[in-house]
Amino acid sequence: MSITARFYANTPDGKEVTLFTLENSKGMKAEIINYGGTIVSLYVPDKDGKLADVTLGYDNLKGYLEDDGTYFGALIGRHANRIEKAEFELNGVVYKLAKNDGENNLHGGIKGFDKQVWDAEIIDWEGKEGLQLTYFSKDGEENFPGNLKVKVVYVLSEDNGLEIHYYAVSDKDTVVNLTNHAYFNLSGHAAGSISGHELMINADQFTPINNEGIPTGEIRDVKGTPMDFTKLSPIGPGFDSDDEQIINGKGYDHNWVLKVSGKEPEKAAELYDPASGRVMEVFTTKPGIQFYSGNFLKGSGVGKGGAVYNKRSALCLETQYFPNAMKHKHFPSPILKAGQEYKHTTIYKFSAR
Ligand code: BGC
């Protein structure tokens, strides 16, 4: 595995953004910029060994700066997904956040971690090279409490795993829920609809949402619903079902309750594209996963190589604490106590068959 770095662009306020290329001996390649810690491309072999870039994105920084809420490939924080009415209570204090999704807070607010330039360094990671990104989120940034030191390490393994190791520590009690928002189309980023992809999610339950995408607090069995991905199943049929949950999400946009221990990365999901034979397995230590089927992609903006990304031309599998967990105390808690370490790993592992 090797990592190389080159100049990418300057932000309008003069900060330098670098593009890092992570490559292994199997030909797999990930390109990541330190603006938002964004995965800008991910080249993965198909069943004949042919490489394709399987993540959506833009050709230049301008694209990412002007992005209208897709969060293509970015690191999300301080709190991924939605917080109802954009407020939460912690230690008797109510913290009011930005309402950047109707009445609610989404993906950390107006200027979340996806819009920050992270410090970057190529480090030794257990004998391999790793890309370490660090960001210091000040007490009160986006109204979250506590000075938070965040570290994310990307490693590309020889078995085609893109590992994402997340760490954070705060000087006050706070909430932390970090994820990556890559959009995948295993036929290639410009290949069009993902309705032929097949998905398995290692979960018997999911968290139903209201019509604003907010978990209601209920934990419901997937059995007998379009949410049943206990076995590898095509995702297309569920899109157009008249199930109340699909209507509320305008497609799939839900959190599944993973059957993982949280102690070490365990298999959370598998995505398979029969057309290319590419397989992506997701391993994680986090308790939940958001399967979002690209319902709000509008074909606006120009993607990589002039690609137009229409509705459902890619999907996200975002590992996370359940959205809105501060309101529902029976959900695993996203509270990070002062001085304690937030530590999670997610691996997107690729193969073909
Ligand atoms: C959310 C979607 C949202 C998308 C892009 C996903 O994590 O669940 O509702 O549209 O991110 O912002």
mmCIF file of C-alpha atoms and ligand atoms in Angstrom:
data_model
loop_
_atom_site.group_PDB
_atom_site.id
_atom_site.type_symbol
_atom_site.label_atom_id
_atom_site.label_comp_id
_atom_site.label_asym_id
_atom_site.label_seq_id
_atom_site.Cartn_x
_atom_site.Cartn_y
_atom_site.Cartn_z
ATOM 1 C CA MET A 1 0.000 0.000 0.000
ATOM 2 C CA SER A 2 1.329 3.415 -0.858
ATOM 3 C CA ILE A 3 0.032 6.945 -0.403
ATOM 4 C CA THR A 4 1.061 9.862 -2.579
ATOM 5 C CA ALA A 5 0.067 13.510 -2.205
ATOM 6 C CA ARG A 6 -0.377 16.357 -4.658
ATOM 7 C CA PHE A 7 -1.780 19.875 -4.654
ATOM 8 C CA TYR A 8 -5.538 19.878 -5.385
ATOM 9 C CA ALA A 9 -6.776 23.469 -4.976
ATOM 10 C CA ASN A 10 -6.957 26.451 -2.665
ATOM 11 C CA THR A 11 -10.177 27.301 -0.845
ATOM 12 C CA PRO A 12 -11.566 30.844 -1.391
ATOM 13 C CA ASP A 13 -10.037 31.833 1.977
ATOM 14 C CA GLY A 14 -6.601 30.605 0.883
ATOM 15 C CA LYS A 15 -6.321 27.214 2.590
ATOM 16 C CA GLU A 16 -4.455 24.581 0.631
ATOM 17 C CA VAL A 17 -6.295 21.372 -0.184
ATOM 18 C CA THR A 18 -4.263 18.253 -0.991
ATOM 19 C CA LEU A 19 -5.318 15.144 -2.899
ATOM 20 C CA PHE A 20 -4.052 11.881 -1.440
ATOM 21 C CA THR A 21 -3.954 8.727 -3.555
ATOM 22 C CA LEU A 22 -4.047 5.447 -1.641
ATOM 23 C CA GLU A 23 -3.128 2.455 -3.800
ATOM 24 C CA ASN A 24 -2.620 -1.225 -3.091
ATOM 25 C CA SER A 25 -0.905 -3.937 -5.144
ATOM 26 C CA LYS A 26 -4.317 -5.250 -6.355
ATOM 27 C CA GLY A 27 -4.869 -2.078 -8.369
ATOM 28 C CA MET A 28 -7.498 -0.666 -6.032
ATOM 29 C CA LYS A 29 -7.154 3.068 -5.597
ATOM 30 C CA ALA A 30 -8.838 5.670 -3.385
ATOM 31 C CA GLU A 31 -8.470 9.413 -3.855
ATOM 32 C CA ILE A 32 -9.203 11.521 -0.788
ATOM 33 C CA ILE A 33 -8.949 15.276 -0.203
ATOM 34 C CA ASN A 34 -8.519 16.954 3.164
ATOM 35 C CA TYR A 35 -11.474 19.267 2.407
ATOM 36 C CA GLY A 36 -14.165 17.411 4.345
ATOM 37 C CA GLY A 37 -11.945 14.309 4.370
ATOM 38 C CA THR A 38 -13.842 13.572 1.177
ATOM 39 C CA ILE A 39 -13.440 10.380 -0.845
ATOM 40 C CA VAL A 40 -13.433 11.809 -4.366
ATOM 41 C CA SER A 41 -12.984 8.517 -6.171
ATOM 42 C CA LEU A 42 -12.657 4.833 -5.475
ATOM 43 C CA TYR A 43 -11.430 2.508 -8.243
ATOM 44 C CA VAL A 44 -12.467 -1.099 -7.732
ATOM 45 C CA PRO A 45 -12.049 -4.191 -9.983
ATOM 46 C CA ASP A 46 -15.082 -6.020 -11.420
ATOM 47 C CA LYS A 47 -15.337 -9.787 -12.018
ATOM 48 C CA ASP A 48 -12.984 -9.464 -15.051
ATOM 49 C CA GLY A 49 -10.514 -7.293 -13.147
ATOM 50 C CA LYS A 50 -11.667 -4.116 -14.900
ATOM 51 C CA LEU A 51 -11.481 -1.014 -12.699
ATOM 52 C CA ALA A 52 -14.302 1.496 -12.340
ATOM 53 C CA ASP A 53 -14.760 4.480 -10.058
ATOM 54 C CA VAL A 54 -17.703 3.466 -7.855
ATOM 55 C CA THR A 55 -18.317 6.683 -5.866
ATOM 56 C CA LEU A 56 -20.107 9.861 -6.920
ATOM 57 C CA GLY A 57 -18.306 13.191 -6.783
ATOM 58 C CA TYR A 58 -17.013 16.231 -8.602
ATOM 59 C CA ASP A 59 -13.977 16.945 -10.763
ATOM 60 C CA ASN A 60 -12.774 19.883 -8.706
ATOM 61 C CA LEU A 61 -13.051 21.707 -5.383
ATOM 62 C CA LYS A 62 -15.575 24.162 -6.831
ATOM 63 C CA GLY A 63 -17.999 21.261 -7.220
ATOM 64 C CA TYR A 64 -17.665 20.356 -3.548
ATOM 65 C CA LEU A 65 -17.891 24.001 -2.420
ATOM 66 C CA GLU A 66 -21.092 24.522 -4.392
ATOM 67 C CA ASP A 67 -22.644 21.146 -3.544
ATOM 68 C CA ASP A 68 -26.311 21.532 -2.641
ATOM 69 C CA GLY A 69 -26.604 19.116 0.248
ATOM 70 C CA THR A 70 -25.540 15.773 -1.197
ATOM 71 C CA TYR A 71 -22.428 15.449 1.046
ATOM 72 C CA PHE A 72 -20.748 13.284 -1.642
ATOM 73 C CA GLY A 73 -17.977 11.204 -0.022
ATOM 74 C CA ALA A 74 -17.511 13.527 2.965
ATOM 75 C CA LEU A 75 -16.839 12.923 6.636
ATOM 76 C CA ILE A 76 -19.899 13.957 8.633
ATOM 77 C CA GLY A 77 -19.841 15.455 12.144
ATOM 78 C CA ARG A 78 -20.225 16.488 14.839
ATOM 79 C CA HIS A 79 -23.530 14.654 14.581
ATOM 80 C CA ALA A 80 -24.489 12.630 11.509
ATOM 81 C CA ASN A 81 -28.135 12.608 10.366
ATOM 82 C CA ARG A 82 -31.075 14.326 12.034
ATOM 83 C CA ILE A 83 -31.734 15.874 15.419
ATOM 84 C CA GLU A 84 -35.429 16.660 15.830
ATOM 85 C CA LYS A 85 -36.373 20.354 16.130
ATOM 86 C CA ALA A 86 -32.629 21.076 16.036
ATOM 87 C CA GLU A 87 -32.161 20.870 19.784
ATOM 88 C CA PHE A 88 -31.117 18.422 22.459
ATOM 89 C CA GLU A 89 -30.738 18.436 26.202
ATOM 90 C CA LEU A 90 -27.542 17.374 27.924
ATOM 91 C CA ASN A 91 -26.814 17.712 31.669
ATOM 92 C CA GLY A 92 -29.887 19.958 32.051
ATOM 93 C CA VAL A 93 -28.829 22.416 29.322
ATOM 94 C CA VAL A 94 -30.769 22.738 26.075
ATOM 95 C CA TYR A 95 -28.474 23.197 23.062
ATOM 96 C CA LYS A 96 -30.124 24.891 20.089
ATOM 97 C CA LEU A 97 -28.640 23.956 16.732
ATOM 98 C CA ALA A 98 -29.005 25.231 13.177
ATOM 99 C CA LYS A 99 -32.264 24.295 11.440
ATOM 100 C CA ASN A 100 -30.735 23.268 8.125
ATOM 101 C CA ASP A 101 -33.307 20.595 7.187
ATOM 102 C CA GLY A 102 -36.768 22.063 7.677
ATOM 103 C CA GLU A 103 -37.173 22.419 11.440
ATOM 104 C CA ASN A 104 -34.431 19.891 12.084
ATOM 105 C CA ASN A 105 -30.649 19.684 12.223
ATOM 106 C CA LEU A 106 -28.914 17.515 9.631
ATOM 107 C CA HIS A 107 -25.299 16.304 9.409
ATOM 108 C CA GLY A 108 -23.797 18.731 11.930
ATOM 109 C CA GLY A 109 -25.425 21.962 10.759
ATOM 110 C CA ILE A 110 -24.523 24.786 8.371
ATOM 111 C CA LYS A 111 -20.765 24.229 8.411
ATOM 112 C CA GLY A 112 -20.198 20.685 9.529
ATOM 113 C CA PHE A 113 -16.995 18.663 9.393
ATOM 114 C CA ASP A 114 -17.675 18.030 5.673
ATOM 115 C CA LYS A 115 -16.940 21.703 4.940
ATOM 116 C CA GLN A 116 -13.746 22.029 6.980
ATOM 117 C CA VAL A 117 -10.167 21.732 5.813
ATOM 118 C CA TRP A 118 -8.593 19.009 7.957
ATOM 119 C CA ASP A 119 -4.897 18.763 8.824
ATOM 120 C CA ALA A 120 -3.432 15.794 6.993
ATOM 121 C CA GLU A 121 -0.430 13.578 7.530
ATOM 122 C CA ILE A 122 0.724 10.248 6.112
ATOM 123 C CA ILE A 123 1.444 8.048 9.107
ATOM 124 C CA ASP A 124 2.642 4.550 9.899
ATOM 125 C CA TRP A 125 -0.410 2.399 10.669
ATOM 126 C CA GLU A 126 0.634 -0.995 11.985
ATOM 127 C CA GLY A 127 3.386 -1.263 9.350
ATOM 128 C CA LYS A 128 1.195 0.147 6.549
ATOM 129 C CA GLU A 129 0.740 3.729 5.455
ATOM 130 C CA GLY A 130 -2.366 5.516 6.676
ATOM 131 C CA LEU A 131 -3.841 8.909 5.874
ATOM 132 C CA GLN A 132 -4.454 10.677 9.174
ATOM 133 C CA LEU A 133 -6.837 13.627 9.161
ATOM 134 C CA THR A 134 -7.321 15.760 12.254
ATOM 135 C CA TYR A 135 -9.782 18.521 13.007
ATOM 136 C CA PHE A 136 -10.258 20.671 16.090
ATOM 137 C CA SER A 137 -13.908 21.584 16.583
ATOM 138 C CA LYS A 138 -14.125 24.461 19.069
ATOM 139 C CA ASP A 139 -16.492 24.563 22.022
ATOM 140 C CA GLY A 140 -19.686 26.142 20.662
ATOM 141 C CA GLU A 141 -18.994 25.417 16.994
ATOM 142 C CA GLU A 142 -22.429 24.892 15.438
ATOM 143 C CA ASN A 143 -23.566 25.270 19.085
ATOM 144 C CA PHE A 144 -22.298 21.880 20.196
ATOM 145 C CA PRO A 145 -20.636 21.847 23.644
ATOM 146 C CA GLY A 146 -16.974 21.002 24.244
ATOM 147 C CA ASN A 147 -13.683 21.437 22.454
ATOM 148 C CA LEU A 148 -13.521 18.271 20.372
ATOM 149 C CA LYS A 149 -10.343 16.819 18.912
ATOM 150 C CA VAL A 150 -11.249 14.566 16.001
ATOM 151 C CA LYS A 151 -8.980 12.142 14.193
ATOM 152 C CA VAL A 152 -9.868 9.962 11.232
ATOM 153 C CA VAL A 153 -7.411 7.507 9.669
ATOM 154 C CA TYR A 154 -8.039 6.065 6.216
ATOM 155 C CA VAL A 155 -6.159 2.867 5.350
ATOM 156 C CA LEU A 156 -6.411 0.831 2.151
ATOM 157 C CA SER A 157 -5.642 -2.806 2.914
ATOM 158 C CA GLU A 158 -4.191 -5.408 0.575
ATOM 159 C CA ASP A 159 -7.516 -7.286 0.695
ATOM 160 C CA ASN A 160 -9.303 -4.290 -0.894
ATOM 161 C CA GLY A 161 -10.717 -2.880 2.326
ATOM 162 C CA LEU A 162 -11.036 0.856 2.733
ATOM 163 C CA GLU A 163 -10.750 1.191 6.502
ATOM 164 C CA ILE A 164 -11.995 4.304 8.274
ATOM 165 C CA HIS A 165 -10.885 4.637 11.898
ATOM 166 C CA TYR A 166 -12.646 7.389 13.846
ATOM 167 C CA TYR A 167 -11.442 8.917 17.148
ATOM 168 C CA ALA A 168 -12.626 11.900 19.165
ATOM 169 C CA VAL A 169 -12.119 13.343 22.618
ATOM 170 C CA SER A 170 -13.839 16.334 24.226
ATOM 171 C CA ASP A 171 -13.130 18.506 27.266
ATOM 172 C CA LYS A 172 -16.884 18.677 28.113
ATOM 173 C CA ASP A 173 -19.691 16.169 27.788
ATOM 174 C CA THR A 174 -20.982 16.376 24.225
ATOM 175 C CA VAL A 175 -22.616 14.321 21.462
ATOM 176 C CA VAL A 176 -20.561 12.686 18.721
ATOM 177 C CA ASN A 177 -21.775 10.687 15.755
ATOM 178 C CA LEU A 178 -19.270 10.490 12.911
ATOM 179 C CA THR A 179 -19.735 8.833 9.545
ATOM 180 C CA ASN A 180 -18.716 8.944 5.918
ATOM 181 C CA HIS A 181 -21.281 9.882 3.295
ATOM 182 C CA ALA A 182 -19.937 8.091 0.183
ATOM 183 C CA TYR A 183 -22.506 7.374 -2.538
ATOM 184 C CA PHE A 184 -21.896 4.033 -4.220
ATOM 185 C CA ASN A 185 -22.873 2.702 -7.620
ATOM 186 C CA LEU A 186 -21.005 -0.568 -8.078
ATOM 187 C CA SER A 187 -21.468 -0.427 -11.863
ATOM 188 C CA GLY A 188 -19.540 2.868 -11.886
ATOM 189 C CA HIS A 189 -20.413 6.356 -10.680
ATOM 190 C CA ALA A 190 -22.017 7.376 -13.992
ATOM 191 C CA ALA A 191 -23.873 4.106 -14.652
ATOM 192 C CA GLY A 192 -27.381 5.319 -13.773
ATOM 193 C CA SER A 193 -29.984 3.556 -11.655
ATOM 194 C CA ILE A 194 -28.985 1.348 -8.720
ATOM 195 C CA SER A 195 -32.311 -0.513 -8.756
ATOM 196 C CA GLY A 196 -30.578 -3.737 -9.877
ATOM 197 C CA HIS A 197 -28.212 -3.750 -6.882
ATOM 198 C CA GLU A 198 -28.839 -6.376 -4.216
ATOM 199 C CA LEU A 199 -28.458 -5.688 -0.516
ATOM 200 C CA MET A 200 -28.139 -7.597 2.727
ATOM 201 C CA ILE A 201 -28.320 -5.775 6.052
ATOM 202 C CA ASN A 202 -27.424 -7.714 9.196
ATOM 203 C CA ALA A 203 -30.477 -6.525 11.124
ATOM 204 C CA ASP A 204 -33.889 -7.874 12.132
ATOM 205 C CA GLN A 205 -35.182 -4.431 13.090
ATOM 206 C CA PHE A 206 -35.163 -0.842 11.897
ATOM 207 C CA THR A 207 -36.199 2.525 13.327
ATOM 208 C CA PRO A 208 -39.368 3.838 11.596
ATOM 209 C CA ILE A 209 -39.435 7.542 10.671
ATOM 210 C CA ASN A 210 -42.043 10.271 10.481
ATOM 211 C CA ASN A 211 -42.504 12.244 7.252
ATOM 212 C CA GLU A 212 -39.545 14.494 8.157
ATOM 213 C CA GLY A 213 -37.150 11.544 8.272
ATOM 214 C CA ILE A 214 -36.985 11.545 12.083
ATOM 215 C CA PRO A 215 -37.037 8.232 13.987
ATOM 216 C CA THR A 216 -40.195 8.104 16.089
ATOM 217 C CA GLY A 217 -38.579 6.004 18.818
ATOM 218 C CA GLU A 218 -40.229 2.770 17.721
ATOM 219 C CA ILE A 219 -38.054 -0.242 16.936
ATOM 220 C CA ARG A 220 -39.894 -2.398 14.403
ATOM 221 C CA ASP A 221 -39.281 -5.872 12.969
ATOM 222 C CA VAL A 222 -38.304 -5.843 9.288
ATOM 223 C CA LYS A 223 -40.124 -9.128 8.675
ATOM 224 C CA GLY A 224 -42.914 -8.793 6.129
ATOM 225 C CA THR A 225 -41.903 -5.229 5.161
ATOM 226 C CA PRO A 226 -39.803 -3.755 2.287
ATOM 227 C CA MET A 227 -37.132 -3.219 4.970
ATOM 228 C CA ASP A 228 -36.372 -6.951 5.127
ATOM 229 C CA PHE A 229 -32.808 -7.317 3.827
ATOM 230 C CA THR A 230 -31.926 -10.191 6.122
ATOM 231 C CA LYS A 231 -31.034 -12.089 2.909
ATOM 232 C CA LEU A 232 -29.364 -10.546 -0.145
ATOM 233 C CA SER A 233 -32.346 -9.028 -2.023
ATOM 234 C CA PRO A 234 -32.843 -6.629 -4.947
ATOM 235 C CA ILE A 235 -33.525 -3.082 -3.771
ATOM 236 C CA GLY A 236 -35.575 -1.998 -6.813
ATOM 237 C CA PRO A 237 -38.961 -3.503 -5.852
ATOM 238 C CA GLY A 238 -39.091 -1.633 -2.533
ATOM 239 C CA PHE A 239 -38.659 1.847 -4.070
ATOM 240 C CA ASP A 240 -42.115 2.043 -5.504
ATOM 241 C CA SER A 241 -43.997 0.209 -2.812
ATOM 242 C CA ASP A 242 -46.872 1.999 -1.109
ATOM 243 C CA ASP A 243 -45.487 1.095 2.314
ATOM 244 C CA GLU A 244 -45.951 4.033 4.709
ATOM 245 C CA GLN A 245 -42.245 3.989 5.639
ATOM 246 C CA ILE A 246 -41.117 4.133 2.002
ATOM 247 C CA ILE A 247 -43.513 7.033 1.450
ATOM 248 C CA ASN A 248 -42.155 8.839 4.538
ATOM 249 C CA GLY A 249 -38.555 8.380 3.323
ATOM 250 C CA LYS A 250 -39.373 9.024 -0.358
ATOM 251 C CA GLY A 251 -37.569 5.717 -0.833
ATOM 252 C CA TYR A 252 -35.151 4.065 1.556
ATOM 253 C CA ASP A 253 -33.776 6.568 4.073
ATOM 254 C CA HIS A 254 -33.828 4.633 7.327
ATOM 255 C CA ASN A 255 -31.644 3.359 10.124
ATOM 256 C CA TRP A 256 -31.302 -0.376 10.711
ATOM 257 C CA VAL A 257 -30.561 -1.841 14.155
ATOM 258 C CA LEU A 258 -27.391 -3.841 13.517
ATOM 259 C CA LYS A 259 -26.716 -7.226 15.048
ATOM 260 C CA VAL A 260 -23.080 -6.377 15.841
ATOM 261 C CA SER A 261 -21.323 -6.410 19.192
ATOM 262 C CA GLY A 262 -19.569 -3.048 18.804
ATOM 263 C CA LYS A 263 -16.332 -4.546 20.114
ATOM 264 C CA GLU A 264 -14.616 -5.113 16.765
ATOM 265 C CA PRO A 265 -15.717 -4.499 13.167
ATOM 266 C CA GLU A 266 -18.394 -7.048 12.267
ATOM 267 C CA LYS A 267 -20.358 -7.506 9.072
ATOM 268 C CA ALA A 268 -23.202 -5.000 8.843
ATOM 269 C CA ALA A 269 -24.144 -5.145 5.173
ATOM 270 C CA GLU A 270 -23.324 -6.552 1.756
ATOM 271 C CA LEU A 271 -24.054 -4.852 -1.531
ATOM 272 C CA TYR A 272 -23.881 -6.806 -4.796
ATOM 273 C CA ASP A 273 -24.142 -5.591 -8.354
ATOM 274 C CA PRO A 274 -25.021 -8.507 -10.673
ATOM 275 C CA ALA A 275 -24.058 -6.436 -13.753
ATOM 276 C CA SER A 276 -20.384 -5.955 -12.814
ATOM 277 C CA GLY A 277 -20.082 -8.713 -10.218
ATOM 278 C CA ARG A 278 -18.689 -6.170 -7.728
ATOM 279 C CA VAL A 279 -19.415 -6.799 -4.059
ATOM 280 C CA MET A 280 -19.044 -4.344 -1.213
ATOM 281 C CA GLU A 281 -19.151 -5.627 2.351
ATOM 282 C CA VAL A 282 -19.495 -3.181 5.228
ATOM 283 C CA PHE A 283 -17.979 -4.002 8.613
ATOM 284 C CA THR A 284 -18.446 -1.760 11.616
ATOM 285 C CA THR A 285 -18.349 -1.285 15.365
ATOM 286 C CA LYS A 286 -21.280 1.150 15.253
ATOM 287 C CA PRO A 287 -24.810 0.133 16.290
ATOM 288 C CA GLY A 288 -26.715 1.458 13.257
ATOM 289 C CA ILE A 289 -26.577 1.927 9.514
ATOM 290 C CA GLN A 290 -28.482 4.413 7.368
ATOM 291 C CA PHE A 291 -29.450 2.985 3.999
ATOM 292 C CA TYR A 292 -30.240 6.026 1.868
ATOM 293 C CA SER A 293 -31.220 5.267 -1.729
ATOM 294 C CA GLY A 294 -30.250 8.618 -3.285
ATOM 295 C CA ASN A 295 -33.870 9.829 -3.249
ATOM 296 C CA PHE A 296 -32.943 13.501 -3.274
ATOM 297 C CA LEU A 297 -30.385 13.403 -6.079
ATOM 298 C CA LYS A 298 -31.776 15.795 -8.642
ATOM 299 C CA GLY A 299 -29.419 15.587 -11.600
ATOM 300 C CA SER A 300 -28.352 19.146 -10.832
ATOM 301 C CA GLY A 301 -24.673 20.103 -10.840
ATOM 302 C CA VAL A 302 -22.129 18.430 -13.041
ATOM 303 C CA GLY A 303 -20.553 15.289 -11.659
ATOM 304 C CA LYS A 304 -17.178 13.767 -12.478
ATOM 305 C CA GLY A 305 -16.443 13.668 -16.201
ATOM 306 C CA GLY A 306 -19.722 15.522 -16.885
ATOM 307 C CA ALA A 307 -21.857 12.789 -15.296
ATOM 308 C CA VAL A 308 -25.447 13.616 -14.367
ATOM 309 C CA TYR A 309 -26.490 12.016 -11.104
ATOM 310 C CA ASN A 310 -30.225 11.504 -11.113
ATOM 311 C CA LYS A 311 -32.504 10.250 -8.357
ATOM 312 C CA ARG A 312 -31.440 6.756 -7.191
ATOM 313 C CA SER A 313 -28.269 6.667 -9.260
ATOM 314 C CA ALA A 314 -26.315 5.729 -6.112
ATOM 315 C CA LEU A 315 -26.866 4.700 -2.526
ATOM 316 C CA CYS A 316 -25.271 5.346 0.838
ATOM 317 C CA LEU A 317 -24.619 2.947 3.688
ATOM 318 C CA GLU A 318 -23.715 5.267 6.569
ATOM 319 C CA THR A 319 -22.652 3.581 9.789
ATOM 320 C CA GLN A 320 -23.795 5.574 12.813
ATOM 321 C CA TYR A 321 -25.548 5.976 16.149
ATOM 322 C CA PHE A 322 -29.286 6.006 15.485
ATOM 323 C CA PRO A 323 -30.536 9.441 14.361
ATOM 324 C CA ASN A 324 -32.284 11.530 17.032
ATOM 325 C CA ALA A 325 -30.940 9.289 19.800
ATOM 326 C CA MET A 326 -30.881 12.144 22.341
ATOM 327 C CA LYS A 327 -34.707 12.091 22.340
ATOM 328 C CA HIS A 328 -35.040 8.341 22.671
ATOM 329 C CA LYS A 329 -33.128 7.115 25.693
ATOM 330 C CA HIS A 330 -33.574 3.441 24.704
ATOM 331 C CA PHE A 331 -31.424 4.086 21.583
ATOM 332 C CA PRO A 332 -27.640 3.598 22.036
ATOM 333 C CA SER A 333 -26.313 6.897 23.373
ATOM 334 C CA PRO A 334 -24.236 9.280 21.224
ATOM 335 C CA ILE A 335 -23.064 11.097 24.366
ATOM 336 C CA LEU A 336 -19.296 11.344 24.705
ATOM 337 C CA LYS A 337 -18.281 12.094 28.276
ATOM 338 C CA ALA A 338 -15.498 14.619 28.892
ATOM 339 C CA GLY A 339 -12.081 12.977 28.621
ATOM 340 C CA GLN A 340 -13.404 9.682 27.263
ATOM 341 C CA GLU A 341 -12.442 8.417 23.834
ATOM 342 C CA TYR A 342 -14.908 7.957 20.992
ATOM 343 C CA LYS A 343 -13.451 5.156 18.895
ATOM 344 C CA HIS A 344 -15.087 3.445 15.944
ATOM 345 C CA THR A 345 -14.076 1.620 12.795
ATOM 346 C CA THR A 346 -15.913 1.032 9.545
ATOM 347 C CA ILE A 347 -14.504 -0.959 6.633
ATOM 348 C CA TYR A 348 -15.840 -0.966 3.073
ATOM 349 C CA LYS A 349 -14.383 -4.146 1.594
ATOM 350 C CA PHE A 350 -14.551 -4.914 -2.124
ATOM 351 C CA SER A 351 -14.461 -8.143 -4.120
ATOM 352 C CA ALA A 352 -16.138 -9.571 -7.230
ATOM 353 C CA ARG A 353 -17.906 -12.806 -8.197
HETATM 354 C C1 BGC B 1 -30.024 11.406 4.951
HETATM 355 C C2 BGC B 1 -30.890 11.872 3.813
HETATM 356 C C3 BGC B 1 -30.249 13.090 3.184
HETATM 357 C C4 BGC B 1 -28.875 12.700 2.705
HETATM 358 C C5 BGC B 1 -28.132 13.820 2.047
HETATM 359 C C6 BGC B 1 -28.684 11.061 4.394
HETATM 360 O O1 BGC B 1 -27.837 10.654 5.426
HETATM 361 O O2 BGC B 1 -30.580 10.332 5.647
HETATM 362 O O3 BGC B 1 -32.192 12.173 4.255
HETATM 363 O O4 BGC B 1 -31.025 13.590 2.115
HETATM 364 O O5 BGC B 1 -28.132 12.213 3.787
HETATM 365 O O6 BGC B 1 -28.127 14.956 2.807
#
